[in-house]
mmCIF file of C-alpha atoms in Angstrom:
data_model
loop_
_atom_site.group_PDB
_atom_site.id
_atom_site.type_symbol
_atom_site.label_atom_id
_atom_site.label_comp_id
_atom_site.label_asym_id
_atom_site.label_seq_id
_atom_site.Cartn_x
_atom_site.Cartn_y
_atom_site.Cartn_z
ATOM 1 C CA UNK A 25 28.324 -158.487 44.828
ATOM 2 C CA UNK A 26 25.485 -156.265 45.982
ATOM 3 C CA UNK A 27 25.603 -155.647 49.737
ATOM 4 C CA UNK A 28 22.086 -156.974 50.274
ATOM 5 C CA UNK A 29 22.869 -160.133 48.328
ATOM 6 C CA UNK A 30 26.035 -160.716 50.331
ATOM 7 C CA UNK A 31 24.114 -160.223 53.570
ATOM 8 C CA UNK A 32 21.780 -163.000 52.459
ATOM 9 C CA UNK A 33 24.753 -165.233 51.614
ATOM 10 C CA UNK A 34 26.349 -164.601 54.998
ATOM 11 C CA UNK A 35 23.104 -165.367 56.804
ATOM 12 C CA UNK A 36 22.695 -168.603 54.853
ATOM 13 C CA UNK A 37 26.270 -169.619 55.684
ATOM 14 C CA UNK A 38 25.709 -168.843 59.362
ATOM 15 C CA UNK A 39 22.593 -171.005 59.419
ATOM 16 C CA UNK A 40 24.341 -173.861 57.613
ATOM 17 C CA UNK A 41 27.281 -173.794 59.999
ATOM 18 C CA UNK A 42 25.267 -173.584 63.194
ATOM 19 C CA UNK A 43 22.341 -175.793 62.272
ATOM 20 C CA UNK A 44 24.009 -178.519 60.223
ATOM 21 C CA UNK A 45 27.775 -178.514 60.773
ATOM 22 C CA UNK A 46 27.974 -177.893 64.517
ATOM 23 C CA UNK A 47 25.716 -180.886 65.355
ATOM 24 C CA UNK A 48 28.132 -183.111 63.406
ATOM 25 C CA UNK A 49 31.337 -181.863 65.032
ATOM 26 C CA UNK A 50 31.633 -184.913 67.265
ATOM 27 C CA UNK A 51 31.143 -187.217 64.281
ATOM 28 C CA UNK A 52 33.840 -185.349 62.319
ATOM 29 C CA UNK A 53 36.212 -185.689 65.271
ATOM 30 C CA UNK A 54 35.541 -189.396 65.766
ATOM 31 C CA UNK A 55 35.589 -190.448 62.097
ATOM 32 C CA UNK A 56 38.281 -188.007 60.931
ATOM 33 C CA UNK A 57 36.106 -187.143 57.941
ATOM 34 C CA UNK A 58 33.618 -184.531 56.790
ATOM 35 C CA UNK A 59 30.294 -186.242 55.976
ATOM 36 C CA UNK A 60 29.263 -186.342 52.329
ATOM 37 C CA UNK A 61 26.041 -184.561 53.212
ATOM 38 C CA UNK A 62 28.021 -181.496 54.285
ATOM 39 C CA UNK A 63 30.069 -181.522 51.100
ATOM 40 C CA UNK A 64 26.833 -181.570 49.077
ATOM 41 C CA UNK A 65 25.338 -178.787 51.170
ATOM 42 C CA UNK A 66 28.439 -176.639 50.741
ATOM 43 C CA UNK A 67 28.426 -177.236 46.993
ATOM 44 C CA UNK A 68 24.718 -176.423 46.700
ATOM 45 C CA UNK A 69 25.354 -173.112 48.479
ATOM 46 C CA UNK A 70 28.253 -172.223 46.171
ATOM 47 C CA UNK A 71 30.900 -172.406 48.884
ATOM 48 C CA UNK A 72 33.432 -174.223 46.713
ATOM 49 C CA UNK A 73 33.671 -171.120 44.552
ATOM 50 C CA UNK A 74 32.650 -168.153 46.684
ATOM 51 C CA UNK A 75 35.972 -166.386 45.975
ATOM 52 C CA UNK A 76 36.238 -167.430 42.315
ATOM 53 C CA UNK A 77 35.106 -165.161 39.452
ATOM 54 C CA UNK A 78 31.396 -165.018 38.693
ATOM 55 C CA UNK A 79 32.012 -165.639 34.995
ATOM 56 C CA UNK A 80 33.161 -169.155 35.883
ATOM 57 C CA UNK A 81 30.361 -169.931 38.296
ATOM 58 C CA UNK A 82 31.821 -168.452 41.468
ATOM 59 C CA UNK A 83 30.324 -165.820 43.732
ATOM 60 C CA UNK A 84 33.198 -163.382 43.276
ATOM 61 C CA UNK A 85 33.295 -162.073 46.848
ATOM 62 C CA UNK A 86 35.669 -159.274 47.765
ATOM 63 C CA UNK A 87 38.511 -159.680 50.259
ATOM 64 C CA UNK A 88 36.396 -158.012 52.947
ATOM 65 C CA UNK A 89 33.494 -160.355 52.254
ATOM 66 C CA UNK A 90 35.860 -163.322 52.262
ATOM 67 C CA UNK A 91 37.022 -162.354 55.755
ATOM 68 C CA UNK A 92 33.442 -162.018 56.963
ATOM 69 C CA UNK A 93 32.668 -165.526 55.720
ATOM 70 C CA UNK A 94 35.824 -166.796 57.425
ATOM 71 C CA UNK A 95 34.368 -165.622 60.747
ATOM 72 C CA UNK A 96 31.286 -167.730 60.071
ATOM 73 C CA UNK A 97 33.297 -170.798 59.097
ATOM 74 C CA UNK A 98 35.479 -170.329 62.164
ATOM 75 C CA UNK A 99 32.506 -171.008 64.431
ATOM 76 C CA UNK A 100 32.841 -174.738 63.782
ATOM 77 C CA UNK A 101 35.376 -177.458 62.974
ATOM 78 C CA UNK A 102 38.218 -176.145 60.742
ATOM 79 C CA UNK A 103 37.786 -179.265 58.616
ATOM 80 C CA UNK A 104 34.625 -177.821 57.086
ATOM 81 C CA UNK A 105 36.320 -174.759 55.623
ATOM 82 C CA UNK A 106 39.379 -176.828 54.694
ATOM 83 C CA UNK A 107 37.180 -178.912 52.397
ATOM 84 C CA UNK A 108 36.599 -176.006 50.008
ATOM 85 C CA UNK A 109 39.199 -173.486 51.154
ATOM 86 C CA UNK A 110 41.853 -174.488 48.641
ATOM 87 C CA UNK A 111 39.407 -174.261 45.736
ATOM 88 C CA UNK A 112 38.742 -170.648 46.694
ATOM 89 C CA UNK A 113 42.270 -169.860 47.809
ATOM 90 C CA UNK A 114 45.750 -170.918 46.879
ATOM 91 C CA UNK A 115 44.829 -173.490 44.214
ATOM 92 C CA UNK A 116 41.865 -171.793 42.562
ATOM 93 C CA UNK A 117 43.429 -168.350 42.671
ATOM 94 C CA UNK A 118 46.530 -169.522 40.797
ATOM 95 C CA UNK A 119 44.290 -170.435 37.871
ATOM 96 C CA UNK A 120 41.984 -167.431 38.220
ATOM 97 C CA UNK A 121 44.831 -164.910 38.366
ATOM 98 C CA UNK A 122 47.591 -166.422 36.269
ATOM 99 C CA UNK A 123 46.016 -169.140 34.128
ATOM 100 C CA UNK A 124 45.253 -168.543 30.476
ATOM 101 C CA UNK A 125 41.723 -168.540 29.103
ATOM 102 C CA UNK A 126 41.785 -172.217 28.187
ATOM 103 C CA UNK A 127 42.989 -173.235 31.658
ATOM 104 C CA UNK A 128 40.365 -171.084 33.331
ATOM 105 C CA UNK A 129 37.557 -172.509 31.223
ATOM 106 C CA UNK A 130 38.793 -176.063 31.722
ATOM 107 C CA UNK A 131 39.081 -175.973 35.509
ATOM 108 C CA UNK A 132 37.356 -173.069 37.234
ATOM 109 C CA UNK A 133 33.709 -174.047 36.579
ATOM 110 C CA UNK A 134 34.278 -177.490 38.080
ATOM 111 C CA UNK A 135 36.143 -176.074 41.064
ATOM 112 C CA UNK A 136 33.451 -173.448 41.669
ATOM 113 C CA UNK A 137 30.659 -176.023 41.487
ATOM 114 C CA UNK A 138 32.362 -178.399 43.902
ATOM 115 C CA UNK A 139 32.557 -181.081 41.236
ATOM 116 C CA UNK A 140 36.356 -180.905 41.488
ATOM 117 C CA UNK A 141 38.739 -180.514 44.400
ATOM 118 C CA UNK A 142 41.933 -178.542 43.869
ATOM 119 C CA UNK A 143 45.117 -179.092 45.855
ATOM 120 C CA UNK A 144 48.169 -176.831 46.196
ATOM 121 C CA UNK A 145 51.360 -178.908 45.994
ATOM 122 C CA UNK A 146 54.289 -176.791 47.182
ATOM 123 C CA UNK A 147 55.494 -178.131 50.555
ATOM 124 C CA UNK A 148 58.314 -180.695 50.570
ATOM 125 C CA UNK A 149 59.988 -182.806 53.242
ATOM 126 C CA UNK A 150 63.358 -181.037 53.096
ATOM 127 C CA UNK A 151 62.118 -177.552 52.283
ATOM 128 C CA UNK A 152 58.855 -177.049 54.088
ATOM 129 C CA UNK A 153 56.936 -174.334 52.248
ATOM 130 C CA UNK A 154 60.095 -172.389 51.354
ATOM 131 C CA UNK A 155 60.482 -172.385 47.552
ATOM 132 C CA UNK A 156 64.226 -171.802 47.941
ATOM 133 C CA UNK A 157 64.675 -175.409 49.039
ATOM 134 C CA UNK A 158 62.341 -176.947 46.484
ATOM 135 C CA UNK A 159 63.712 -180.155 44.912
ATOM 136 C CA UNK A 160 60.900 -181.348 42.657
ATOM 137 C CA UNK A 161 62.054 -180.940 39.064
ATOM 138 C CA UNK A 162 60.373 -180.350 35.727
ATOM 139 C CA UNK A 163 62.283 -180.951 32.510
ATOM 140 C CA UNK A 164 61.131 -180.314 28.967
ATOM 141 C CA UNK A 165 60.856 -183.382 26.746
ATOM 142 C CA UNK A 166 59.574 -182.514 23.300
ATOM 143 C CA UNK A 167 56.118 -181.021 23.644
ATOM 144 C CA UNK A 168 55.769 -182.250 27.225
ATOM 145 C CA UNK A 169 57.048 -181.540 30.699
ATOM 146 C CA UNK A 170 58.233 -184.404 32.896
ATOM 147 C CA UNK A 171 57.875 -183.780 36.638
ATOM 148 C CA UNK A 172 59.660 -185.767 39.331
ATOM 149 C CA UNK A 173 59.648 -185.266 43.089
ATOM 150 C CA UNK A 174 57.628 -185.517 46.255
ATOM 151 C CA UNK A 175 55.345 -183.226 48.230
ATOM 152 C CA UNK A 176 54.324 -183.457 51.879
ATOM 153 C CA UNK A 177 51.389 -182.263 54.026
ATOM 154 C CA UNK A 178 49.332 -181.419 50.956
ATOM 155 C CA UNK A 179 45.830 -180.358 51.952
ATOM 156 C CA UNK A 180 43.007 -182.384 50.376
ATOM 157 C CA UNK A 181 45.481 -184.548 48.457
ATOM 158 C CA UNK A 182 43.560 -187.804 49.109
ATOM 159 C CA UNK A 183 40.409 -186.385 47.512
ATOM 160 C CA UNK A 184 41.992 -184.040 44.968
ATOM 161 C CA UNK A 185 41.132 -184.022 41.284
ATOM 162 C CA UNK A 186 43.777 -181.457 40.344
ATOM 163 C CA UNK A 187 47.196 -180.627 41.778
ATOM 164 C CA UNK A 188 48.768 -177.196 41.314
ATOM 165 C CA UNK A 189 52.384 -178.355 41.363
ATOM 166 C CA UNK A 190 55.498 -176.248 41.841
ATOM 167 C CA UNK A 191 58.703 -177.643 40.342
ATOM 168 C CA UNK A 192 62.154 -176.336 39.496
ATOM 169 C CA UNK A 193 62.257 -176.067 35.714
ATOM 170 C CA UNK A 194 65.590 -174.248 35.546
ATOM 171 C CA UNK A 195 68.082 -176.235 37.657
ATOM 172 C CA UNK A 196 70.818 -173.661 37.235
ATOM 173 C CA UNK A 197 68.734 -171.145 39.174
ATOM 174 C CA UNK A 198 68.758 -171.007 42.964
ATOM 175 C CA UNK A 199 66.443 -169.831 45.687
ATOM 176 C CA UNK A 200 62.962 -168.958 44.543
ATOM 177 C CA UNK A 201 64.020 -168.435 40.930
ATOM 178 C CA UNK A 202 63.585 -170.936 38.126
ATOM 179 C CA UNK A 203 60.426 -172.494 39.566
ATOM 180 C CA UNK A 204 57.379 -173.118 37.377
ATOM 181 C CA UNK A 205 53.756 -173.954 38.145
ATOM 182 C CA UNK A 206 51.891 -176.835 36.505
ATOM 183 C CA UNK A 207 48.334 -178.131 36.480
ATOM 184 C CA UNK A 208 48.475 -181.881 37.029
ATOM 185 C CA UNK A 209 45.271 -183.958 37.073
ATOM 186 C CA UNK A 210 45.300 -186.508 39.887
ATOM 187 C CA UNK A 211 44.701 -189.311 37.389
ATOM 188 C CA UNK A 212 47.910 -188.581 35.461
ATOM 189 C CA UNK A 213 50.172 -191.673 35.276
ATOM 190 C CA UNK A 214 52.981 -191.410 37.800
ATOM 191 C CA UNK A 215 50.974 -189.483 40.401
ATOM 192 C CA UNK A 216 50.628 -191.384 43.671
ATOM 193 C CA UNK A 217 48.974 -190.111 46.837
ATOM 194 C CA UNK A 218 49.845 -191.602 50.208
ATOM 195 C CA UNK A 219 47.358 -192.304 53.002
ATOM 196 C CA UNK A 220 46.020 -189.276 54.775
ATOM 197 C CA UNK A 221 48.128 -188.151 57.698
ATOM 198 C CA UNK A 222 47.119 -188.870 61.280
ATOM 199 C CA UNK A 223 47.315 -185.557 63.079
ATOM 200 C CA UNK A 224 46.780 -184.170 66.544
ATOM 201 C CA UNK A 225 43.887 -181.801 65.953
ATOM 202 C CA UNK A 226 42.072 -180.721 62.792
ATOM 203 C CA UNK A 227 40.333 -184.065 62.406
ATOM 204 C CA UNK A 228 38.607 -184.322 59.043
ATOM 205 C CA UNK A 229 41.008 -181.918 57.339
ATOM 206 C CA UNK A 230 43.036 -184.357 55.304
ATOM 207 C CA UNK A 231 46.659 -183.919 54.259
ATOM 208 C CA UNK A 232 48.955 -186.459 52.604
ATOM 209 C CA UNK A 233 52.168 -186.981 50.686
ATOM 210 C CA UNK A 234 52.103 -186.745 46.906
ATOM 211 C CA UNK A 235 54.679 -188.531 44.775
ATOM 212 C CA UNK A 236 55.425 -187.589 41.173
ATOM 213 C CA UNK A 237 57.374 -190.264 39.307
ATOM 214 C CA UNK A 238 58.231 -189.008 35.805
ATOM 215 C CA UNK A 239 54.788 -187.460 35.499
ATOM 216 C CA UNK A 240 54.299 -186.304 31.919
ATOM 217 C CA UNK A 241 52.045 -183.316 31.229
ATOM 218 C CA UNK A 242 51.577 -181.326 28.016
ATOM 219 C CA UNK A 243 53.147 -177.924 27.467
ATOM 220 C CA UNK A 244 49.818 -176.209 28.080
ATOM 221 C CA UNK A 245 49.844 -177.470 31.686
ATOM 222 C CA UNK A 246 52.320 -174.678 32.481
ATOM 223 C CA UNK A 247 50.670 -171.766 34.283
ATOM 224 C CA UNK A 248 52.040 -168.354 33.382
ATOM 225 C CA UNK A 249 55.686 -167.886 32.490
ATOM 226 C CA UNK A 250 58.295 -170.611 32.752
ATOM 227 C CA UNK A 251 60.543 -170.107 35.762
ATOM 228 C CA UNK A 252 58.331 -167.507 37.402
ATOM 229 C CA UNK A 253 55.995 -169.678 39.454
ATOM 230 C CA UNK A 254 56.993 -167.967 42.701
ATOM 231 C CA UNK A 255 58.103 -164.593 41.356
ATOM 232 C CA UNK A 256 55.167 -162.954 39.601
ATOM 233 C CA UNK A 257 55.350 -159.446 38.214
#
């Protein structure tokens, strides 16, 4: 992105945060929710895809520019950035960096536009965010994968349209090996999302448990290589 263009983006973000988000901080705290008007404003400004590739509707900021925007977002409630942070970060980047062309075309434009919310489903009750203890499984059944397990503290799960799910596809492997990554639409039969967690702090930034009960997804839901979801080369 041209430096002058980014300067304009940063100024617009600063104005949005200070003029529209800050006055609603008390409301966010009291209602434990980010108002719909702020979601629309963020989407209109391209904030759901500022770190996603331009070819898919994102702004394609650099790491340095991303950090500069983080300073602007940090001026207000963390719930605001949390709303679109996963689209730009750990969920969207899995697809942008490791997804195939079909996966990128299917999901990135919607994520960048704010029409879809992505959620990164790694953390589990017994493992935390350590892949070595991951218990969710994925087994091949014909042309499909069948995923079973549970995830905990998953950011944006209650409003997610797509889950980037990590599951052990090779049970004979241990530690971080033998884990695969799958794209699972929230509407897939067998996917259940619990109520959003009540937390001390970070009101409006929703997390919840996600349960996968024999969730069946097609073979093309696999991102990258089988068994290398946490060990990319």
